[in-house]
Every structure is written in C-alpha cells, then in structure tokens.
Amino acid sequence: EDQVTQSPEALRLQEGESSSLNCSYTVSGLRGLFWYRQDPGKGPEFLFTLYSAGEEKEKERLKATLTKKESFLHITAPKPEDSATYLCAVRDTGFQKLVFGTGTRLLVSP
Amino acid sequence: GAGVSQSPSNKVTEKGKDVELRCDPISGHTALYWYRQSLGQGLEFLIYFQGNSAPDKSGLPSDRFSAERTGGSVSTLTIQRTQQEDSAVYLCASSPAQGGYGYTFGSGTRLTVV
C-alpha cells in the first residue's frame, strides 16, 4: 500500500530563516511526486511535480528535490506570505489517484 | 471556467438527510477526482472519473456515497443518510488527461452534519 509521511507536522520560522520540509514515501512504482500549498479555507494549489531521483525544480523561494525514498521542499529566506500547509502526494504505477501525506504547517513570523 | 468551481461552499445538514455536492471542472479537463479532507487528516481519495465513467471508485467509504458525471463535465457527489462522521471538506480536482499532471483543485464544500 502506498504511504506518504511528512515531517515535521508543524514548523515555525523567522522571516529569512531557511529550512526544509521532508516527505518520505513508499510506492510500487513512482509515476510522480507532487507538492501542493494549501491556505486556510482553500483548496490545494499545485507547486511541483518530480518524476525521477535526482530531479530538482524551483519556484521563487521554493526548491523541491527527489530521491528514491524521499523528497525535500527547501524554503530559502522565507517571507510571512509563505505561511501555509505544504502537502506532498505520490502517484503509483497503474493508478490515477494521488495519495497524500498529512502535510506540514509552516508559519513564518516577521 | 477559469478554475474548478464547487457548490455550495458550506452545507449544514441534519443527520439522516441526503446531500448533493457539485463540481464544475475546468473546461476541457477529461479527468475529475473527488477527495475528502477531515480535520487533521490528509486528503482521502474517493473516486476518479475519466469522461463520464468512473474506473476507480475504491475510495468511496460506504454505499451511502455515490457520484456521477454528465456530459464529461459537471459531477455530483451524493451522500445518503448522512452521519456525523461524514463531516469534512469535500474537494474536487480536475486535470487535462489521465496523466494526473498537477491536478487543479476547487475550494471545496465544507459539510457539517449535526
């Protein structure tokens, strides 16, 4: 059974204090690892898809990396507007659905 | 439309009543997904549509839950004889093909069963 575990559950940073969020996964065959951002009262907003170990993608202050067992979302010099819940999900071979982790709640203080 | 639209945004219903939740996907998106998000839980897959057919219904928690999609567009999720444990945010997502590329989610329907 596909499993996704995210850590930490919650993270509090000062503005400008860089850090990383972790997503560990277990799948039979990875057909994509997805990162989403979710703000309170809204649906998840797509950030990145990674397909193979060693792949990296960047968007503004966010950089996602992938290994065979985990993915990291690196946040460089975060700003208060980066505060949100960050969700990781995987898609397994032969399936269309995404399996989500429970997310990391990030709070960036000014 | 520009995004995935869900209605109503909030629904309060009495235990035992039936409810219908609606999802209007992005025009041209052939794949549509329903998820459920309970407080403190991750997103739980319910059902996947490709066109009007549902090749994966494996996440529907009981036979009280059903969904349909018509015209390859609008989808309705129906919950019969609602229970308190059905209280959650129900999210709909669509994508342009079976590839699951960066699903676009709606804002969800918050269902409260009292």
Coordinates of N, CA and C in Angstrom, one line a residue:
Chain A
E1 N 0.8 -1.2 0.0 CA 0.0 0.0 0.0 C 0.9 1.2 0.0
D2 N 0.5 2.2 -0.8 CA 1.3 3.5 -0.9 C 1.2 4.2 0.4
Q3 N 2.3 4.8 0.8 CA 2.3 5.6 2.0 C 3.1 6.8 1.9
V4 N 2.7 7.9 2.4 CA 3.4 9.2 2.4 C 3.4 9.7 3.8
T5 N 4.6 10.0 4.3 CA 4.8 10.6 5.6 C 5.5 11.9 5.6
Q6 N 4.9 12.9 6.1 CA 5.6 14.3 6.1 C 6.0 14.7 7.5
S7 N 7.2 15.3 7.5 CA 7.7 15.9 8.8 C 8.4 17.2 8.5
P8 N 8.5 18.1 9.5 CA 7.7 17.9 10.8 C 6.2 18.2 10.5
E9 N 5.4 18.0 11.5 CA 3.9 18.3 11.4 C 3.7 19.8 11.3
A10 N 4.5 20.5 12.1 CA 4.5 22.0 12.1 C 5.9 22.6 12.2
L11 N 6.0 23.7 11.7 CA 7.3 24.4 11.6 C 7.2 25.9 11.7
R12 N 7.9 26.5 12.7 CA 7.8 27.9 12.9 C 9.1 28.5 12.6
L13 N 9.2 29.5 11.6 CA 10.4 30.1 11.2 C 10.3 31.6 11.4
Q14 N 11.5 32.2 11.6 CA 11.6 33.7 11.5 C 11.8 34.0 10.0
E15 N 11.3 35.2 9.6 CA 11.5 35.6 8.3 C 13.0 35.6 7.9
G16 N 13.3 35.0 6.8 CA 14.7 34.9 6.4 C 15.4 33.7 6.8
E17 N 14.8 32.9 7.7 CA 15.4 31.7 8.3 C 15.1 30.5 7.4
S18 N 16.0 30.0 6.6 CA 15.8 28.9 5.6 C 15.7 27.6 6.3
S19 N 14.9 26.7 5.7 CA 14.7 25.3 6.3 C 14.2 24.4 5.2
S20 N 13.9 23.1 5.6 CA 13.5 22.1 4.7 C 12.3 21.3 5.3
L21 N 11.4 20.9 4.4 CA 10.3 20.0 4.8 C 10.6 18.7 4.1
N22 N 10.2 17.6 4.9 CA 10.5 16.3 4.4 C 9.3 15.5 4.0
C23 N 9.4 14.7 2.9 CA 8.3 13.8 2.5 C 8.9 12.5 2.2
S24 N 8.6 11.5 3.0 CA 9.1 10.1 2.8 C 7.9 9.3 2.2
Y25 N 8.2 8.5 1.2 CA 7.2 7.8 0.5 C 7.5 6.3 0.3
T26 N 6.5 5.5 0.1 CA 6.6 4.1 -0.3 C 5.6 3.8 -1.4
V27 N 6.1 3.5 -2.6 CA 5.2 3.1 -3.7 C 5.8 2.0 -4.4
S28 N 4.9 1.3 -5.2 CA 5.4 0.2 -6.0 C 6.3 0.7 -7.2
G29 N 5.7 1.7 -7.8 CA 6.5 2.4 -8.9 C 6.0 3.8 -9.0
L30 N 7.0 4.7 -8.8 CA 6.6 6.1 -8.8 C 6.3 6.7 -10.1
R31 N 5.1 7.3 -10.3 CA 4.8 8.0 -11.5 C 4.5 9.5 -11.2
G32 N 5.2 10.0 -10.2 CA 5.1 11.4 -9.9 C 5.0 11.7 -8.5
L33 N 5.8 12.6 -8.0 CA 5.7 13.1 -6.6 C 5.3 14.6 -6.7
F34 N 4.2 14.9 -6.0 CA 3.6 16.2 -6.2 C 3.7 17.0 -4.9
W35 N 4.0 18.3 -5.0 CA 4.0 19.2 -3.9 C 2.8 20.3 -4.1
Y36 N 2.1 20.5 -3.1 CA 1.0 21.5 -3.1 C 1.1 22.4 -1.9
R37 N 0.6 23.6 -2.1 CA 0.4 24.5 -1.0 C -1.1 24.7 -0.7
Q38 N -1.4 24.7 0.6 CA -2.8 24.9 0.9 C -3.0 26.0 2.0
D39 N -3.7 27.0 1.6 CA -4.1 28.1 2.6 C -5.4 27.8 3.2
P40 N -5.6 28.3 4.4 CA -6.8 28.0 5.2 C -8.1 28.3 4.4
G41 N -9.0 27.4 4.3 CA -10.3 27.6 3.6 C -10.2 27.5 2.1
K42 N -9.1 27.1 1.6 CA -8.9 27.0 0.2 C -8.5 25.6 -0.2
G43 N -8.6 25.3 -1.5 CA -8.1 24.0 -2.0 C -6.6 24.0 -2.2
P44 N -6.0 22.9 -2.3 CA -4.5 22.8 -2.5 C -4.2 23.5 -3.9
E45 N -3.0 24.2 -3.9 CA -2.5 24.9 -5.1 C -1.3 24.1 -5.5
F46 N -1.2 23.7 -6.8 CA -0.1 22.9 -7.3 C 1.2 23.8 -7.3
L47 N 2.3 23.1 -6.9 CA 3.6 23.7 -6.9 C 4.5 23.0 -7.9
F48 N 4.8 21.7 -7.7 CA 5.7 21.0 -8.5 C 5.3 19.5 -8.7
T49 N 5.8 19.0 -9.8 CA 5.8 17.5 -9.9 C 7.2 17.1 -10.2
L50 N 7.7 16.0 -9.5 CA 9.0 15.4 -9.8 C 8.8 14.0 -10.2
Y51 N 9.6 13.5 -11.1 CA 9.3 12.2 -11.7 C 10.5 11.2 -11.4
S52 N 11.7 11.6 -11.3 CA 12.8 10.7 -11.1 C 13.8 11.2 -10.1
A53 N 14.5 10.2 -9.5 CA 15.5 10.6 -8.5 C 16.6 11.5 -9.1
G54 N 16.9 12.5 -8.3 CA 17.9 13.5 -8.8 C 17.3 14.7 -9.4
E55 N 16.0 14.7 -9.7 CA 15.3 15.8 -10.3 C 15.1 16.9 -9.3
E56 N 15.2 18.1 -9.7 CA 15.0 19.3 -8.9 C 14.2 20.3 -9.7
K57 N 13.3 21.0 -8.9 CA 12.5 22.1 -9.5 C 12.5 23.3 -8.6
E58 N 12.5 24.5 -9.1 CA 12.5 25.7 -8.3 C 11.4 26.6 -8.7
K59 N 10.9 27.4 -7.7 CA 9.9 28.4 -8.0 C 10.0 29.4 -6.9
E60 N 10.5 30.6 -7.2 CA 10.8 31.7 -6.3 C 11.6 31.2 -5.1
R61 N 11.1 31.2 -3.9 CA 11.9 30.8 -2.7 C 11.9 29.3 -2.5
L62 N 11.2 28.5 -3.3 CA 11.0 27.1 -3.0 C 11.8 26.3 -4.0
K63 N 12.4 25.2 -3.5 CA 13.1 24.2 -4.4 C 12.7 22.8 -3.9
A64 N 12.3 22.0 -4.8 CA 11.9 20.6 -4.5 C 12.9 19.7 -5.1
T65 N 13.3 18.7 -4.3 CA 14.3 17.7 -4.7 C 13.7 16.3 -4.4
L66 N 14.2 15.3 -5.2 CA 13.7 13.9 -5.1 C 14.8 12.9 -5.0
T67 N 14.6 11.9 -4.1 CA 15.5 10.7 -4.1 C 14.6 9.5 -4.2
K68 N 15.1 8.3 -4.2 CA 14.3 7.1 -4.3 C 13.3 6.9 -3.2
K69 N 13.6 7.6 -2.0 CA 12.8 7.3 -0.9 C 12.1 8.5 -0.3
E70 N 12.6 9.7 -0.7 CA 12.0 10.9 -0.1 C 12.2 12.1 -1.0
S71 N 11.4 13.2 -0.6 CA 11.5 14.4 -1.3 C 11.7 15.5 -0.2
F72 N 12.4 16.6 -0.6 CA 12.5 17.7 0.3 C 12.0 18.9 -0.4
L73 N 11.4 19.8 0.4 CA 11.0 21.1 -0.1 C 11.8 22.1 0.7
H74 N 12.8 22.7 0.0 CA 13.6 23.7 0.7 C 13.0 25.1 0.5
I75 N 13.0 25.8 1.6 CA 12.5 27.2 1.6 C 13.6 28.1 2.0
T76 N 14.0 28.9 1.0 CA 15.1 29.9 1.2 C 14.6 31.3 1.5
A77 N 15.1 31.8 2.7 CA 14.8 33.2 3.1 C 13.3 33.4 3.0
P78 N 12.5 32.6 3.8 CA 11.0 32.7 3.7 C 10.5 34.0 4.2
K79 N 9.3 34.3 3.6 CA 8.6 35.5 4.0 C 7.3 35.1 4.7
P80 N 6.6 36.0 5.4 CA 5.4 35.7 6.1 C 4.3 35.1 5.1
E81 N 4.3 35.6 3.8 CA 3.3 35.1 2.9 C 3.6 33.6 2.5
D82 N 4.7 33.1 2.9 CA 4.9 31.6 2.6 C 4.2 30.8 3.7
S83 N 3.7 31.4 4.7 CA 2.9 30.6 5.7 C 1.8 29.9 5.1
A84 N 1.7 28.6 5.2 CA 0.6 27.7 4.7 C 0.9 26.3 5.1
T85 N 0.0 25.4 4.7 CA 0.3 24.0 4.9 C 0.8 23.5 3.5
Y86 N 1.9 22.7 3.6 CA 2.5 22.2 2.4 C 2.2 20.7 2.4
L87 N 1.6 20.2 1.3 CA 1.2 18.8 1.1 C 2.1 18.1 0.1
C88 N 2.4 16.9 0.4 CA 3.1 16.0 -0.6 C 2.2 14.9 -1.0
A89 N 2.3 14.5 -2.2 CA 1.5 13.4 -2.7 C 2.3 12.6 -3.7
V90 N 1.9 11.3 -3.9 CA 2.5 10.4 -4.8 C 1.5 9.8 -5.7
R91 N 1.9 9.4 -6.9 CA 1.1 8.7 -7.9 C 1.8 7.4 -8.2
D92 N 1.1 6.3 -8.0 CA 1.7 5.0 -8.2 C 1.4 4.5 -9.6
T93 N 2.2 3.6 -10.1 CA 2.0 3.0 -11.4 C 0.7 2.3 -11.5
G94 N 0.0 2.5 -12.5 CA -1.3 1.9 -12.7 C -2.5 2.6 -12.1
F95 N -2.2 3.6 -11.4 CA -3.3 4.4 -10.7 C -3.3 5.8 -11.2
Q96 N -4.5 6.4 -11.1 CA -4.6 7.8 -11.5 C -4.7 8.7 -10.2
K97 N -5.1 8.1 -9.1 CA -5.2 8.9 -7.9 C -3.9 9.3 -7.3
L98 N -3.9 10.4 -6.5 CA -2.8 10.8 -5.7 C -3.0 10.4 -4.3
V99 N -2.0 9.9 -3.6 CA -2.0 9.6 -2.2 C -1.3 10.7 -1.5
F100 N -1.9 11.3 -0.5 CA -1.4 12.5 0.1 C -0.9 12.1 1.5
G101 N 0.1 12.9 1.9 CA 0.5 13.0 3.3 C -0.4 13.9 4.1
T102 N -0.1 14.0 5.4 CA -1.0 14.9 6.2 C -0.5 16.3 6.3
G103 N 0.7 16.6 5.6 CA 1.1 18.0 5.5 C 2.0 18.5 6.6
T104 N 2.7 19.6 6.3 CA 3.5 20.4 7.2 C 2.9 21.8 7.3
R105 N 2.5 22.2 8.5 CA 2.0 23.6 8.7 C 3.2 24.5 8.9
L106 N 3.4 25.4 8.0 CA 4.5 26.4 8.1 C 4.0 27.7 8.5
L107 N 4.6 28.3 9.6 CA 4.3 29.6 10.0 C 5.6 30.4 10.0
V108 N 5.6 31.5 9.2 CA 6.8 32.4 9.1 C 6.5 33.7 9.8
S109 N 7.2 34.0 10.8 CA 7.0 35.3 11.5 C 7.8 36.4 11.1
P110 N 7.3 37.6 11.0 CA 8.1 38.8 10.5 C 9.2 39.1 11.6
Chain B
G1 N -14.7 27.3 -17.3 CA -14.3 28.4 -16.5 C -12.8 28.5 -16.2
A2 N -12.4 29.5 -15.5 CA -11.0 29.7 -15.2 C -10.5 28.7 -14.2
G3 N -11.3 28.2 -13.3 CA -10.9 27.3 -12.3 C -11.9 26.3 -12.0
V4 N -11.7 25.4 -11.0 CA -12.7 24.4 -10.6 C -13.6 25.0 -9.6
S5 N -14.9 24.9 -9.9 CA -15.9 25.6 -9.1 C -16.7 24.5 -8.3
Q6 N -16.9 24.7 -7.0 CA -17.6 23.8 -6.2 C -18.8 24.5 -5.5
S7 N -19.9 23.8 -5.4 CA -21.0 24.4 -4.7 C -21.8 23.4 -4.0
P8 N -22.4 23.7 -2.8 CA -22.2 25.0 -2.1 C -20.8 25.1 -1.5
S9 N -20.5 26.2 -1.0 CA -19.2 26.3 -0.3 C -19.3 25.8 1.1
N10 N -20.5 25.9 1.7 CA -20.8 25.4 3.0 C -22.1 24.7 3.0
K11 N -22.2 23.6 3.8 CA -23.5 22.9 3.9 C -23.7 22.4 5.3
V12 N -24.7 22.8 5.9 CA -25.0 22.2 7.2 C -26.3 21.3 7.1
T13 N -26.3 20.1 7.5 CA -27.4 19.2 7.3 C -27.6 18.4 8.5
E14 N -28.9 18.0 8.7 CA -29.2 17.1 9.8 C -28.9 15.7 9.5
K15 N -28.4 15.0 10.6 CA -28.1 13.6 10.5 C -29.3 12.8 9.8
G16 N -29.0 12.0 8.9 CA -30.0 11.2 8.2 C -30.5 11.8 6.9
K17 N -30.2 13.1 6.7 CA -30.7 13.7 5.4 C -29.7 13.4 4.3
D18 N -30.1 13.5 3.1 CA -29.3 13.3 1.9 C -28.7 14.7 1.5
V19 N -27.5 14.7 0.9 CA -26.9 15.9 0.4 C -26.3 15.7 -1.0
E20 N -26.3 16.7 -1.8 CA -25.6 16.7 -3.1 C -24.6 17.8 -3.1
L21 N -23.4 17.4 -3.6 CA -22.3 18.4 -3.7 C -21.9 18.4 -5.2
R22 N -21.7 19.6 -5.7 CA -21.5 19.8 -7.1 C -20.1 20.3 -7.4
C23 N -19.5 19.8 -8.6 CA -18.2 20.2 -9.0 C -18.3 20.5 -10.5
D24 N -17.8 21.7 -10.8 CA -17.7 22.1 -12.2 C -16.2 22.2 -12.6
P25 N -15.7 21.3 -13.4 CA -14.3 21.3 -13.6 C -13.9 22.3 -14.6
I26 N -12.6 22.5 -14.8 CA -12.0 23.4 -15.9 C -12.5 22.8 -17.2
S27 N -12.9 23.7 -18.1 CA -13.4 23.3 -19.4 C -12.3 22.5 -20.2
G28 N -12.7 21.4 -20.7 CA -11.8 20.5 -21.4 C -11.0 19.5 -20.6
H29 N -11.1 19.6 -19.3 CA -10.4 18.6 -18.5 C -11.2 17.3 -18.5
T30 N -10.6 16.3 -18.9 CA -11.3 15.0 -19.0 C -11.3 14.2 -17.7
A31 N -10.3 14.4 -16.9 CA -10.2 13.7 -15.6 C -10.8 14.5 -14.5
L32 N -11.5 13.9 -13.6 CA -12.1 14.6 -12.4 C -12.0 13.6 -11.2
Y33 N -11.6 14.2 -10.1 CA -11.4 13.5 -8.8 C -12.1 14.1 -7.7
W34 N -12.6 13.3 -6.8 CA -13.2 13.7 -5.5 C -12.3 13.2 -4.4
Y35 N -12.0 14.2 -3.5 CA -11.3 13.9 -2.2 C -12.0 14.4 -1.0
R36 N -11.7 13.8 0.1 CA -12.3 14.3 1.4 C -11.2 14.6 2.3
Q37 N -11.3 15.8 3.0 CA -10.3 16.2 4.0 C -10.9 16.5 5.3
S38 N -10.6 15.6 6.3 CA -11.1 15.7 7.6 C -10.1 16.5 8.4
L39 N -10.6 17.1 9.6 CA -9.7 17.9 10.4 C -8.5 17.1 10.8
G40 N -7.3 17.6 10.5 CA -6.1 17.0 11.0 C -5.7 15.8 10.2
Q41 N -6.5 15.5 9.1 CA -6.2 14.3 8.3 C -5.7 14.8 6.9
G42 N -5.0 13.9 6.2 CA -4.6 14.1 4.8 C -5.8 14.0 3.9
L43 N -5.6 14.4 2.7 CA -6.7 14.2 1.7 C -6.9 12.7 1.4
E44 N -8.2 12.3 1.5 CA -8.5 10.9 1.3 C -9.2 10.8 -0.1
F45 N -8.7 10.0 -1.0 CA -9.3 9.8 -2.3 C -10.6 9.1 -2.2
L46 N -11.6 9.6 -3.0 CA -12.9 9.0 -3.0 C -13.2 8.3 -4.4
I47 N -13.1 9.0 -5.5 CA -13.5 8.5 -6.8 C -12.8 9.3 -7.9
Y48 N -12.6 8.6 -9.0 CA -11.9 9.2 -10.2 C -12.8 9.0 -11.4
F49 N -13.0 10.0 -12.2 CA -13.8 9.9 -13.4 C -12.8 10.2 -14.6
Q50 N -13.0 9.4 -15.7 CA -12.4 9.7 -16.9 C -13.6 9.9 -17.9
G51 N -13.8 11.1 -18.4 CA -15.1 11.3 -19.1 C -16.2 11.1 -18.1
N52 N -17.2 10.3 -18.6 CA -18.4 10.1 -17.7 C -18.3 8.8 -17.0
S53 N -17.2 8.0 -17.2 CA -17.1 6.7 -16.5 C -16.2 6.8 -15.3
A54 N -16.4 6.0 -14.3 CA -15.6 6.0 -13.1 C -14.8 4.7 -13.0
P55 N -13.6 4.7 -13.5 CA -12.8 3.5 -13.4 C -12.2 3.1 -12.1
D56 N -12.3 4.1 -11.1 CA -11.7 3.9 -9.8 C -12.7 4.5 -8.8
K57 N -13.5 3.6 -8.1 CA -14.4 4.1 -7.1 C -13.9 3.5 -5.7
S58 N -12.7 3.1 -5.6 CA -12.2 2.4 -4.5 C -12.2 3.1 -3.2
G59 N -12.2 4.5 -3.2 CA -12.2 5.3 -2.0 C -13.5 5.6 -1.4
L60 N -14.6 5.3 -2.1 CA -15.9 5.6 -1.5 C -16.1 4.8 -0.3
P61 N -16.4 5.4 0.9 CA -16.3 4.7 2.2 C -17.5 3.8 2.4
S62 N -18.6 4.0 1.8 CA -19.8 3.1 2.0 C -20.7 3.3 0.9
D63 N -21.7 2.4 0.8 CA -22.7 2.5 -0.3 C -23.7 3.7 -0.1
R64 N -23.5 4.5 1.0 CA -24.2 5.7 1.1 C -23.7 6.8 0.2
F65 N -22.5 6.6 -0.3 CA -21.8 7.6 -1.1 C -21.9 7.1 -2.6
S66 N -22.2 8.1 -3.5 CA -22.3 7.8 -4.9 C -21.9 9.1 -5.6
A67 N -21.5 8.9 -6.9 CA -21.1 10.1 -7.7 C -21.4 9.8 -9.1
E68 N -21.7 10.9 -9.9 CA -21.9 10.7 -11.3 C -21.3 12.0 -12.0
R69 N -21.1 11.8 -13.3 CA -20.6 12.9 -14.1 C -21.3 12.8 -15.4
T70 N -21.8 14.0 -15.8 CA -22.6 14.0 -17.1 C -21.9 15.0 -18.1
G71 N -22.1 14.6 -19.4 CA -21.5 15.4 -20.4 C -20.0 15.6 -20.4
G72 N -19.3 14.8 -19.6 CA -17.9 14.9 -19.5 C -17.5 16.2 -18.7
S73 N -18.5 16.7 -18.0 CA -18.2 18.0 -17.3 C -18.6 17.9 -15.9
V74 N -19.8 18.4 -15.5 CA -20.2 18.6 -14.1 C -20.3 17.2 -13.4
S75 N -19.9 17.2 -12.2 CA -20.0 16.0 -11.4 C -20.8 16.3 -10.1
T76 N -21.5 15.3 -9.6 CA -22.3 15.5 -8.4 C -21.9 14.3 -7.5
L77 N -21.5 14.6 -6.2 CA -21.3 13.6 -5.2 C -22.5 13.6 -4.3
T78 N -23.1 12.5 -4.1 CA -24.3 12.4 -3.3 C -24.0 11.5 -2.1
I79 N -24.4 12.0 -0.9 CA -24.2 11.3 0.3 C -25.6 11.1 0.9
Q80 N -26.0 9.8 1.0 CA -27.4 9.5 1.5 C -27.3 9.2 3.0
R81 N -28.4 9.5 3.7 CA -28.5 9.2 5.2 C -27.2 9.7 5.9
T82 N -26.9 11.0 5.8 CA -25.7 11.5 6.3 C -25.5 11.1 7.8
Q83 N -24.2 10.9 8.2 CA -23.8 10.6 9.5 C -22.8 11.7 10.0
Q84 N -22.6 11.8 11.3 CA -21.7 12.8 11.8 C -20.3 12.6 11.3
E85 N -19.9 11.4 11.1 CA -18.5 11.1 10.6 C -18.3 11.5 9.2
D86 N -19.4 11.9 8.5 CA -19.3 12.4 7.1 C -18.9 13.9 7.1
S87 N -18.9 14.5 8.2 CA -18.5 16.0 8.3 C -17.0 16.1 7.9
A88 N -16.8 16.9 6.9 CA -15.4 17.1 6.3 C -15.5 18.2 5.2
V89 N -14.4 18.5 4.7 CA -14.3 19.3 3.5 C -14.2 18.3 2.3
Y90 N -15.1 18.5 1.3 CA -15.1 17.6 0.1 C -14.5 18.5 -1.0
L91 N -13.4 18.0 -1.5 CA -12.6 18.7 -2.6 C -12.7 18.0 -3.9
C92 N -12.9 18.7 -4.9 CA -12.9 18.2 -6.3 C -11.7 18.8 -7.0
A93 N -11.1 17.9 -7.9 CA -10.0 18.4 -8.7 C -10.2 17.9 -10.2
S94 N -9.6 18.6 -11.1 CA -9.6 18.1 -12.5 C -8.2 18.2 -13.1
S95 N -8.0 17.4 -14.2 CA -6.8 17.5 -14.9 C -7.0 17.3 -16.4
P96 N -6.2 17.7 -17.2 CA -6.4 17.7 -18.7 C -6.4 16.3 -19.3
A97 N -5.8 15.3 -18.6 CA -5.7 14.0 -19.2 C -5.6 13.0 -18.1
Q98 N -5.3 11.7 -18.4 CA -5.2 10.7 -17.4 C -3.9 10.8 -16.7
G99 N -3.0 11.7 -17.2 CA -1.6 11.7 -16.6 C -1.6 12.3 -15.2
G100 N -2.6 12.9 -14.7 CA -2.6 13.4 -13.4 C -1.7 14.6 -13.2
Y101 N -1.4 15.3 -14.3 CA -0.5 16.4 -14.2 C -1.1 17.5 -13.4
G102 N -0.4 17.8 -12.2 CA -0.8 18.9 -11.4 C -2.3 19.2 -11.3
Y103 N -3.0 18.3 -10.8 CA -4.4 18.4 -10.6 C -4.7 19.8 -10.1
T104 N -5.8 20.5 -10.6 CA -6.3 21.7 -10.1 C -7.5 21.5 -9.2
F105 N -7.4 22.0 -8.0 CA -8.4 21.7 -7.0 C -9.4 22.9 -6.9
G106 N -10.6 22.6 -6.6 CA -11.5 23.7 -6.2 C -11.3 24.0 -4.7
S107 N -12.1 25.0 -4.3 CA -12.0 25.4 -2.9 C -12.7 24.5 -1.9
G108 N -13.5 23.6 -2.4 CA -14.2 22.6 -1.5 C -15.5 23.0 -1.0
T109 N -16.2 22.0 -0.6 CA -17.5 22.2 0.2 C -17.3 21.7 1.6
R110 N -17.5 22.6 2.5 CA -17.4 22.2 3.9 C -18.8 21.6 4.4
L111 N -18.8 20.3 4.7 CA -20.1 19.7 5.1 C -20.0 19.5 6.6
T112 N -21.1 19.9 7.2 CA -21.2 19.7 8.7 C -22.6 19.0 8.9
V113 N -22.5 17.8 9.5 CA -23.7 17.0 9.9 C -24.0 17.2 11.3
V114 N -25.1 17.7 11.6 CA -25.5 18.0 13.1 C -26.6 17.0 13.5

